[in-house]
């Protein structure tokens, strides 16, 4: 198993992701079981541990996105929009071409609640942090569900690169600021009828008056605010 060595320069989110050729971790001669044993020993001996968390961890922790879960919680959306290639799970449904903002937020308010806001902390996340409680930890995560915060890890030890289910932004990115939308989503959930929210609840950008959007890296309009860059700086400092 190779040990990564970073150059003596500032490490950013992009340079970290682009710093290791795919062949270094995709094609290896060492047997899988032996790699696991080596990794376990390295973690046990380590003083610092960087956790990289993505969709695989949420899935392993028991998070539900599609199948019966989606049918039970988003059945009204499937009935209204059909069970085509979009309305199959919470990932694909997010890209559905909703006809208006009332319908768009009718869907996203519900996904944000189920996939993040009301989602309880999983035993796996608590188990992982407990097992590494004697280490200097940092988490680099592409997940939007805030599970590590819910499990008790301080915000300053986490860099969530892709946004989350708790904030919204200007859909035109006219300014680099994000807004807490938790209570707004709760109100939308209560007011939703026929998969739509009332027109007077549709959020508008306080600067340009245009549409708002989820603060999720799902297109080229993702806002990286001051807090995002501060988290990137802490990540860089951790690796330095």
CSV table of C-alpha atoms in Angstrom, one decimal:
chain,number,residue,atom,x,y,z
A,1,UNK,CA,0.0,0.0,0.0
A,2,UNK,CA,1.4,3.4,-1.0
A,3,UNK,CA,1.7,6.3,1.4
A,4,UNK,CA,0.7,9.6,-0.1
A,5,UNK,CA,3.2,12.4,-0.1
A,6,UNK,CA,2.0,15.9,-0.8
A,7,UNK,CA,4.3,18.6,-2.2
A,8,UNK,CA,5.5,21.4,-0.1
A,9,UNK,CA,2.9,23.8,-1.3
A,10,UNK,CA,-0.6,24.9,-0.4
A,11,UNK,CA,-3.2,22.1,-0.9
A,12,UNK,CA,-6.6,23.1,-2.2
A,13,UNK,CA,-9.7,21.1,-2.7
A,14,UNK,CA,-9.0,20.9,-6.5
A,15,UNK,CA,-5.3,20.1,-6.1
A,16,UNK,CA,-6.1,17.3,-3.6
A,17,UNK,CA,-8.6,15.7,-5.9
A,18,UNK,CA,-6.3,16.0,-8.9
A,19,UNK,CA,-3.1,14.9,-7.1
A,20,UNK,CA,-3.3,11.2,-7.4
A,21,UNK,CA,-3.3,9.3,-10.8
A,22,UNK,CA,-6.2,6.9,-11.0
A,23,UNK,CA,-3.9,3.9,-11.4
A,24,UNK,CA,-2.4,4.4,-8.0
A,25,UNK,CA,-5.6,3.3,-6.3
A,26,UNK,CA,-7.6,1.4,-8.9
A,27,UNK,CA,-5.0,-1.1,-10.1
A,28,UNK,CA,-3.0,-2.8,-7.3
A,29,UNK,CA,-1.3,-6.1,-7.0
A,30,UNK,CA,-1.9,-6.6,-3.3
A,31,UNK,CA,-4.8,-8.9,-2.4
A,32,UNK,CA,-7.8,-7.0,-1.0
A,33,UNK,CA,-7.8,-8.7,2.4
A,34,UNK,CA,-4.1,-7.8,2.8
A,35,UNK,CA,-4.9,-4.2,1.9
A,36,UNK,CA,-7.6,-4.1,4.6
A,37,UNK,CA,-5.2,-5.4,7.2
A,38,UNK,CA,-2.5,-3.0,6.2
A,39,UNK,CA,-5.0,-0.1,6.3
A,40,UNK,CA,-6.3,-1.1,9.7
A,41,UNK,CA,-2.7,-1.2,11.1
A,42,UNK,CA,-1.9,2.2,9.6
A,43,UNK,CA,-5.0,3.7,11.1
A,44,UNK,CA,-4.2,2.2,14.5
A,45,UNK,CA,-0.7,3.6,14.4
A,46,UNK,CA,-1.7,7.0,13.0
A,47,UNK,CA,-1.9,10.2,15.0
A,48,UNK,CA,-3.9,12.0,12.3
A,49,UNK,CA,-6.7,10.5,10.2
A,50,UNK,CA,-8.4,12.1,7.2
A,51,UNK,CA,-11.8,10.6,6.5
A,52,UNK,CA,-13.1,10.8,3.0
A,53,UNK,CA,-16.9,10.3,2.9
A,54,UNK,CA,-19.2,10.0,-0.1
A,55,UNK,CA,-22.4,8.4,-1.1
A,56,UNK,CA,-21.1,5.0,-0.3
A,57,UNK,CA,-20.8,5.8,3.3
A,58,UNK,CA,-24.4,7.0,3.6
A,59,UNK,CA,-25.6,3.9,1.7
A,60,UNK,CA,-23.6,1.7,4.0
A,61,UNK,CA,-25.0,3.5,7.0
A,62,UNK,CA,-28.5,2.7,5.8
A,63,UNK,CA,-29.6,5.8,4.0
A,64,UNK,CA,-32.5,5.2,1.7
A,65,UNK,CA,-32.9,6.9,-1.7
A,66,UNK,CA,-35.0,4.8,-4.0
A,67,UNK,CA,-37.1,1.7,-4.1
A,68,UNK,CA,-39.9,1.2,-1.6
A,69,UNK,CA,-38.7,4.2,0.4
A,70,UNK,CA,-39.1,6.5,-2.5
A,71,UNK,CA,-42.5,5.1,-3.5
A,72,UNK,CA,-43.8,5.5,0.1
A,73,UNK,CA,-42.6,9.0,0.5
A,74,UNK,CA,-42.8,10.4,-3.0
A,75,UNK,CA,-45.7,8.4,-4.4
A,76,UNK,CA,-47.7,11.6,-5.0
A,77,UNK,CA,-44.9,12.9,-7.2
A,78,UNK,CA,-44.7,9.7,-9.1
A,79,UNK,CA,-48.5,9.8,-9.7
A,80,UNK,CA,-48.3,13.4,-10.9
A,81,UNK,CA,-45.1,13.2,-13.0
A,82,UNK,CA,-45.0,9.5,-13.9
A,83,UNK,CA,-42.5,6.8,-13.0
A,84,UNK,CA,-40.1,7.6,-15.9
A,85,UNK,CA,-36.3,7.9,-15.6
A,86,UNK,CA,-36.6,10.8,-13.1
A,87,UNK,CA,-39.0,9.7,-10.4
A,88,UNK,CA,-37.1,6.6,-9.3
A,89,UNK,CA,-35.0,7.9,-6.4
A,90,UNK,CA,-34.0,11.1,-4.7
A,91,UNK,CA,-31.0,11.6,-6.9
A,92,UNK,CA,-32.7,11.3,-10.3
A,93,UNK,CA,-35.8,13.1,-9.2
A,94,UNK,CA,-33.8,16.2,-8.3
A,95,UNK,CA,-33.1,16.7,-12.1
A,96,UNK,CA,-36.8,16.5,-13.1
A,97,UNK,CA,-37.8,19.5,-15.3
A,98,UNK,CA,-40.4,20.9,-12.9
A,99,UNK,CA,-42.9,23.2,-14.7
A,100,UNK,CA,-42.6,26.1,-12.2
A,101,UNK,CA,-41.0,27.2,-9.0
A,102,UNK,CA,-44.0,26.2,-6.9
A,103,UNK,CA,-43.5,22.6,-8.1
A,104,UNK,CA,-39.7,22.8,-7.9
A,105,UNK,CA,-39.8,23.8,-4.2
A,106,UNK,CA,-42.6,21.4,-3.6
A,107,UNK,CA,-40.2,18.6,-4.4
A,108,UNK,CA,-37.0,20.0,-3.0
A,109,UNK,CA,-38.4,21.0,0.4
A,110,UNK,CA,-39.5,17.4,0.9
A,111,UNK,CA,-36.2,15.9,-0.2
A,112,UNK,CA,-34.3,18.3,2.0
A,113,UNK,CA,-36.3,17.3,5.0
A,114,UNK,CA,-36.1,13.5,4.5
A,115,UNK,CA,-32.5,13.3,3.3
A,116,UNK,CA,-31.0,15.8,5.7
A,117,UNK,CA,-33.0,18.0,8.1
A,118,UNK,CA,-35.0,15.3,9.8
A,119,UNK,CA,-32.7,12.4,9.1
A,120,UNK,CA,-31.4,11.0,12.4
A,121,UNK,CA,-27.7,10.3,13.0
A,122,UNK,CA,-26.8,6.8,11.9
A,123,UNK,CA,-25.1,4.3,14.2
A,124,UNK,CA,-22.3,3.9,11.6
A,125,UNK,CA,-21.2,7.5,11.8
A,126,UNK,CA,-21.2,7.4,15.6
A,127,UNK,CA,-19.3,4.1,15.6
A,128,UNK,CA,-16.7,5.5,13.3
A,129,UNK,CA,-16.1,8.6,15.3
A,130,UNK,CA,-16.0,6.6,18.5
A,131,UNK,CA,-13.4,4.2,17.0
A,132,UNK,CA,-11.2,7.1,16.1
A,133,UNK,CA,-11.8,9.2,19.2
A,134,UNK,CA,-8.1,9.2,20.1
A,135,UNK,CA,-7.0,10.6,16.6
A,136,UNK,CA,-6.7,14.1,15.2
A,137,UNK,CA,-9.6,13.9,12.7
A,138,UNK,CA,-10.7,15.8,9.7
A,139,UNK,CA,-13.5,14.9,7.3
A,140,UNK,CA,-13.6,15.7,3.6
A,141,UNK,CA,-17.2,14.9,2.6
A,142,UNK,CA,-19.3,15.2,-0.6
A,143,UNK,CA,-22.4,14.3,1.4
A,144,UNK,CA,-25.2,16.8,2.0
A,145,UNK,CA,-26.8,15.2,5.0
A,146,UNK,CA,-24.6,16.7,7.9
A,147,UNK,CA,-24.2,13.2,9.5
A,148,UNK,CA,-20.8,14.0,10.9
A,149,UNK,CA,-22.1,17.1,12.7
A,150,UNK,CA,-25.1,15.1,14.0
A,151,UNK,CA,-22.7,12.5,15.2
A,152,UNK,CA,-20.8,15.1,17.3
A,153,UNK,CA,-17.9,16.2,15.2
A,154,UNK,CA,-17.3,20.0,15.4
A,155,UNK,CA,-17.9,22.0,12.2
A,156,UNK,CA,-14.3,23.2,12.1
A,157,UNK,CA,-13.2,19.6,11.5
A,158,UNK,CA,-15.4,19.1,8.4
A,159,UNK,CA,-15.2,20.3,4.8
A,160,UNK,CA,-18.4,19.6,2.9
A,161,UNK,CA,-17.4,20.4,-0.7
A,162,UNK,CA,-20.8,20.0,-2.4
A,163,UNK,CA,-23.2,22.0,-0.3
A,164,UNK,CA,-26.0,20.6,1.8
A,165,UNK,CA,-29.8,20.2,2.3
A,166,UNK,CA,-30.0,23.1,4.7
A,167,UNK,CA,-29.2,26.1,2.6
A,168,UNK,CA,-30.3,27.9,-0.5
A,169,UNK,CA,-28.6,30.4,-2.8
A,170,UNK,CA,-29.3,32.8,-5.7
A,171,UNK,CA,-30.0,30.6,-8.7
A,172,UNK,CA,-28.2,33.1,-10.9
A,173,UNK,CA,-25.2,33.3,-8.5
A,174,UNK,CA,-25.5,37.1,-8.5
A,175,UNK,CA,-23.7,37.1,-5.1
A,176,UNK,CA,-21.7,34.7,-3.0
A,177,UNK,CA,-23.9,34.2,0.0
A,178,UNK,CA,-26.1,31.3,1.1
A,179,UNK,CA,-29.2,31.3,3.3
A,180,UNK,CA,-30.4,29.0,6.0
A,181,UNK,CA,-33.7,27.4,4.7
A,182,UNK,CA,-34.5,24.9,7.4
A,183,UNK,CA,-37.6,26.6,8.8
A,184,UNK,CA,-38.7,27.7,5.3
A,185,UNK,CA,-38.6,24.0,4.2
A,186,UNK,CA,-40.6,23.0,7.2
A,187,UNK,CA,-43.3,25.6,6.4
A,188,UNK,CA,-43.3,24.5,2.7
A,189,UNK,CA,-43.8,20.9,3.8
A,190,UNK,CA,-46.9,21.9,5.8
A,191,UNK,CA,-48.3,24.0,3.0
A,192,UNK,CA,-47.6,21.6,0.1
A,193,UNK,CA,-50.7,20.6,-1.9
A,194,UNK,CA,-50.7,18.5,-5.1
A,195,UNK,CA,-46.9,18.5,-5.0
A,196,UNK,CA,-46.8,22.3,-5.1
A,197,UNK,CA,-46.2,25.1,-2.5
A,198,UNK,CA,-48.2,28.4,-2.5
A,199,UNK,CA,-46.8,31.1,-4.8
A,200,UNK,CA,-46.2,33.4,-1.9
A,201,UNK,CA,-43.8,30.9,-0.3
A,202,UNK,CA,-41.5,30.8,-3.4
A,203,UNK,CA,-38.1,32.2,-2.3
A,204,UNK,CA,-36.6,35.1,-4.3
A,205,UNK,CA,-33.0,36.4,-4.3
A,206,UNK,CA,-32.8,39.4,-1.9
A,207,UNK,CA,-30.3,41.0,-4.2
A,208,UNK,CA,-31.4,40.6,-7.8
A,209,UNK,CA,-35.0,39.4,-7.2
A,210,UNK,CA,-34.4,36.3,-9.3
A,211,UNK,CA,-35.1,32.6,-8.4
A,212,UNK,CA,-33.4,30.9,-5.6
A,213,UNK,CA,-31.9,27.4,-5.8
A,214,UNK,CA,-30.5,24.7,-3.6
A,215,UNK,CA,-26.9,25.2,-2.5
A,216,UNK,CA,-25.9,21.9,-4.0
A,217,UNK,CA,-23.1,21.3,-6.6
A,218,UNK,CA,-25.5,20.0,-9.3
A,219,UNK,CA,-24.6,22.5,-12.0
A,220,UNK,CA,-22.2,25.3,-12.8
A,221,UNK,CA,-24.0,27.8,-10.5
A,222,UNK,CA,-22.9,26.4,-7.2
A,223,UNK,CA,-22.1,29.2,-4.7
A,224,UNK,CA,-18.9,28.8,-2.6
A,225,UNK,CA,-19.3,31.4,0.1
A,226,UNK,CA,-16.9,32.6,2.7
A,227,UNK,CA,-17.6,29.7,5.0
A,228,UNK,CA,-16.8,27.3,2.1
A,229,UNK,CA,-13.4,28.9,1.5
A,230,UNK,CA,-12.7,29.0,5.3
A,231,UNK,CA,-13.4,25.2,5.5
A,232,UNK,CA,-11.0,24.7,2.5
A,233,UNK,CA,-8.3,26.7,4.3
A,234,UNK,CA,-8.7,24.5,7.5
A,235,UNK,CA,-8.5,21.4,5.2
A,236,UNK,CA,-5.3,22.7,3.7
A,237,UNK,CA,-3.9,23.5,7.1
A,238,UNK,CA,-4.7,20.1,8.3
A,239,UNK,CA,-2.7,18.5,5.4
A,240,UNK,CA,0.2,20.9,5.8
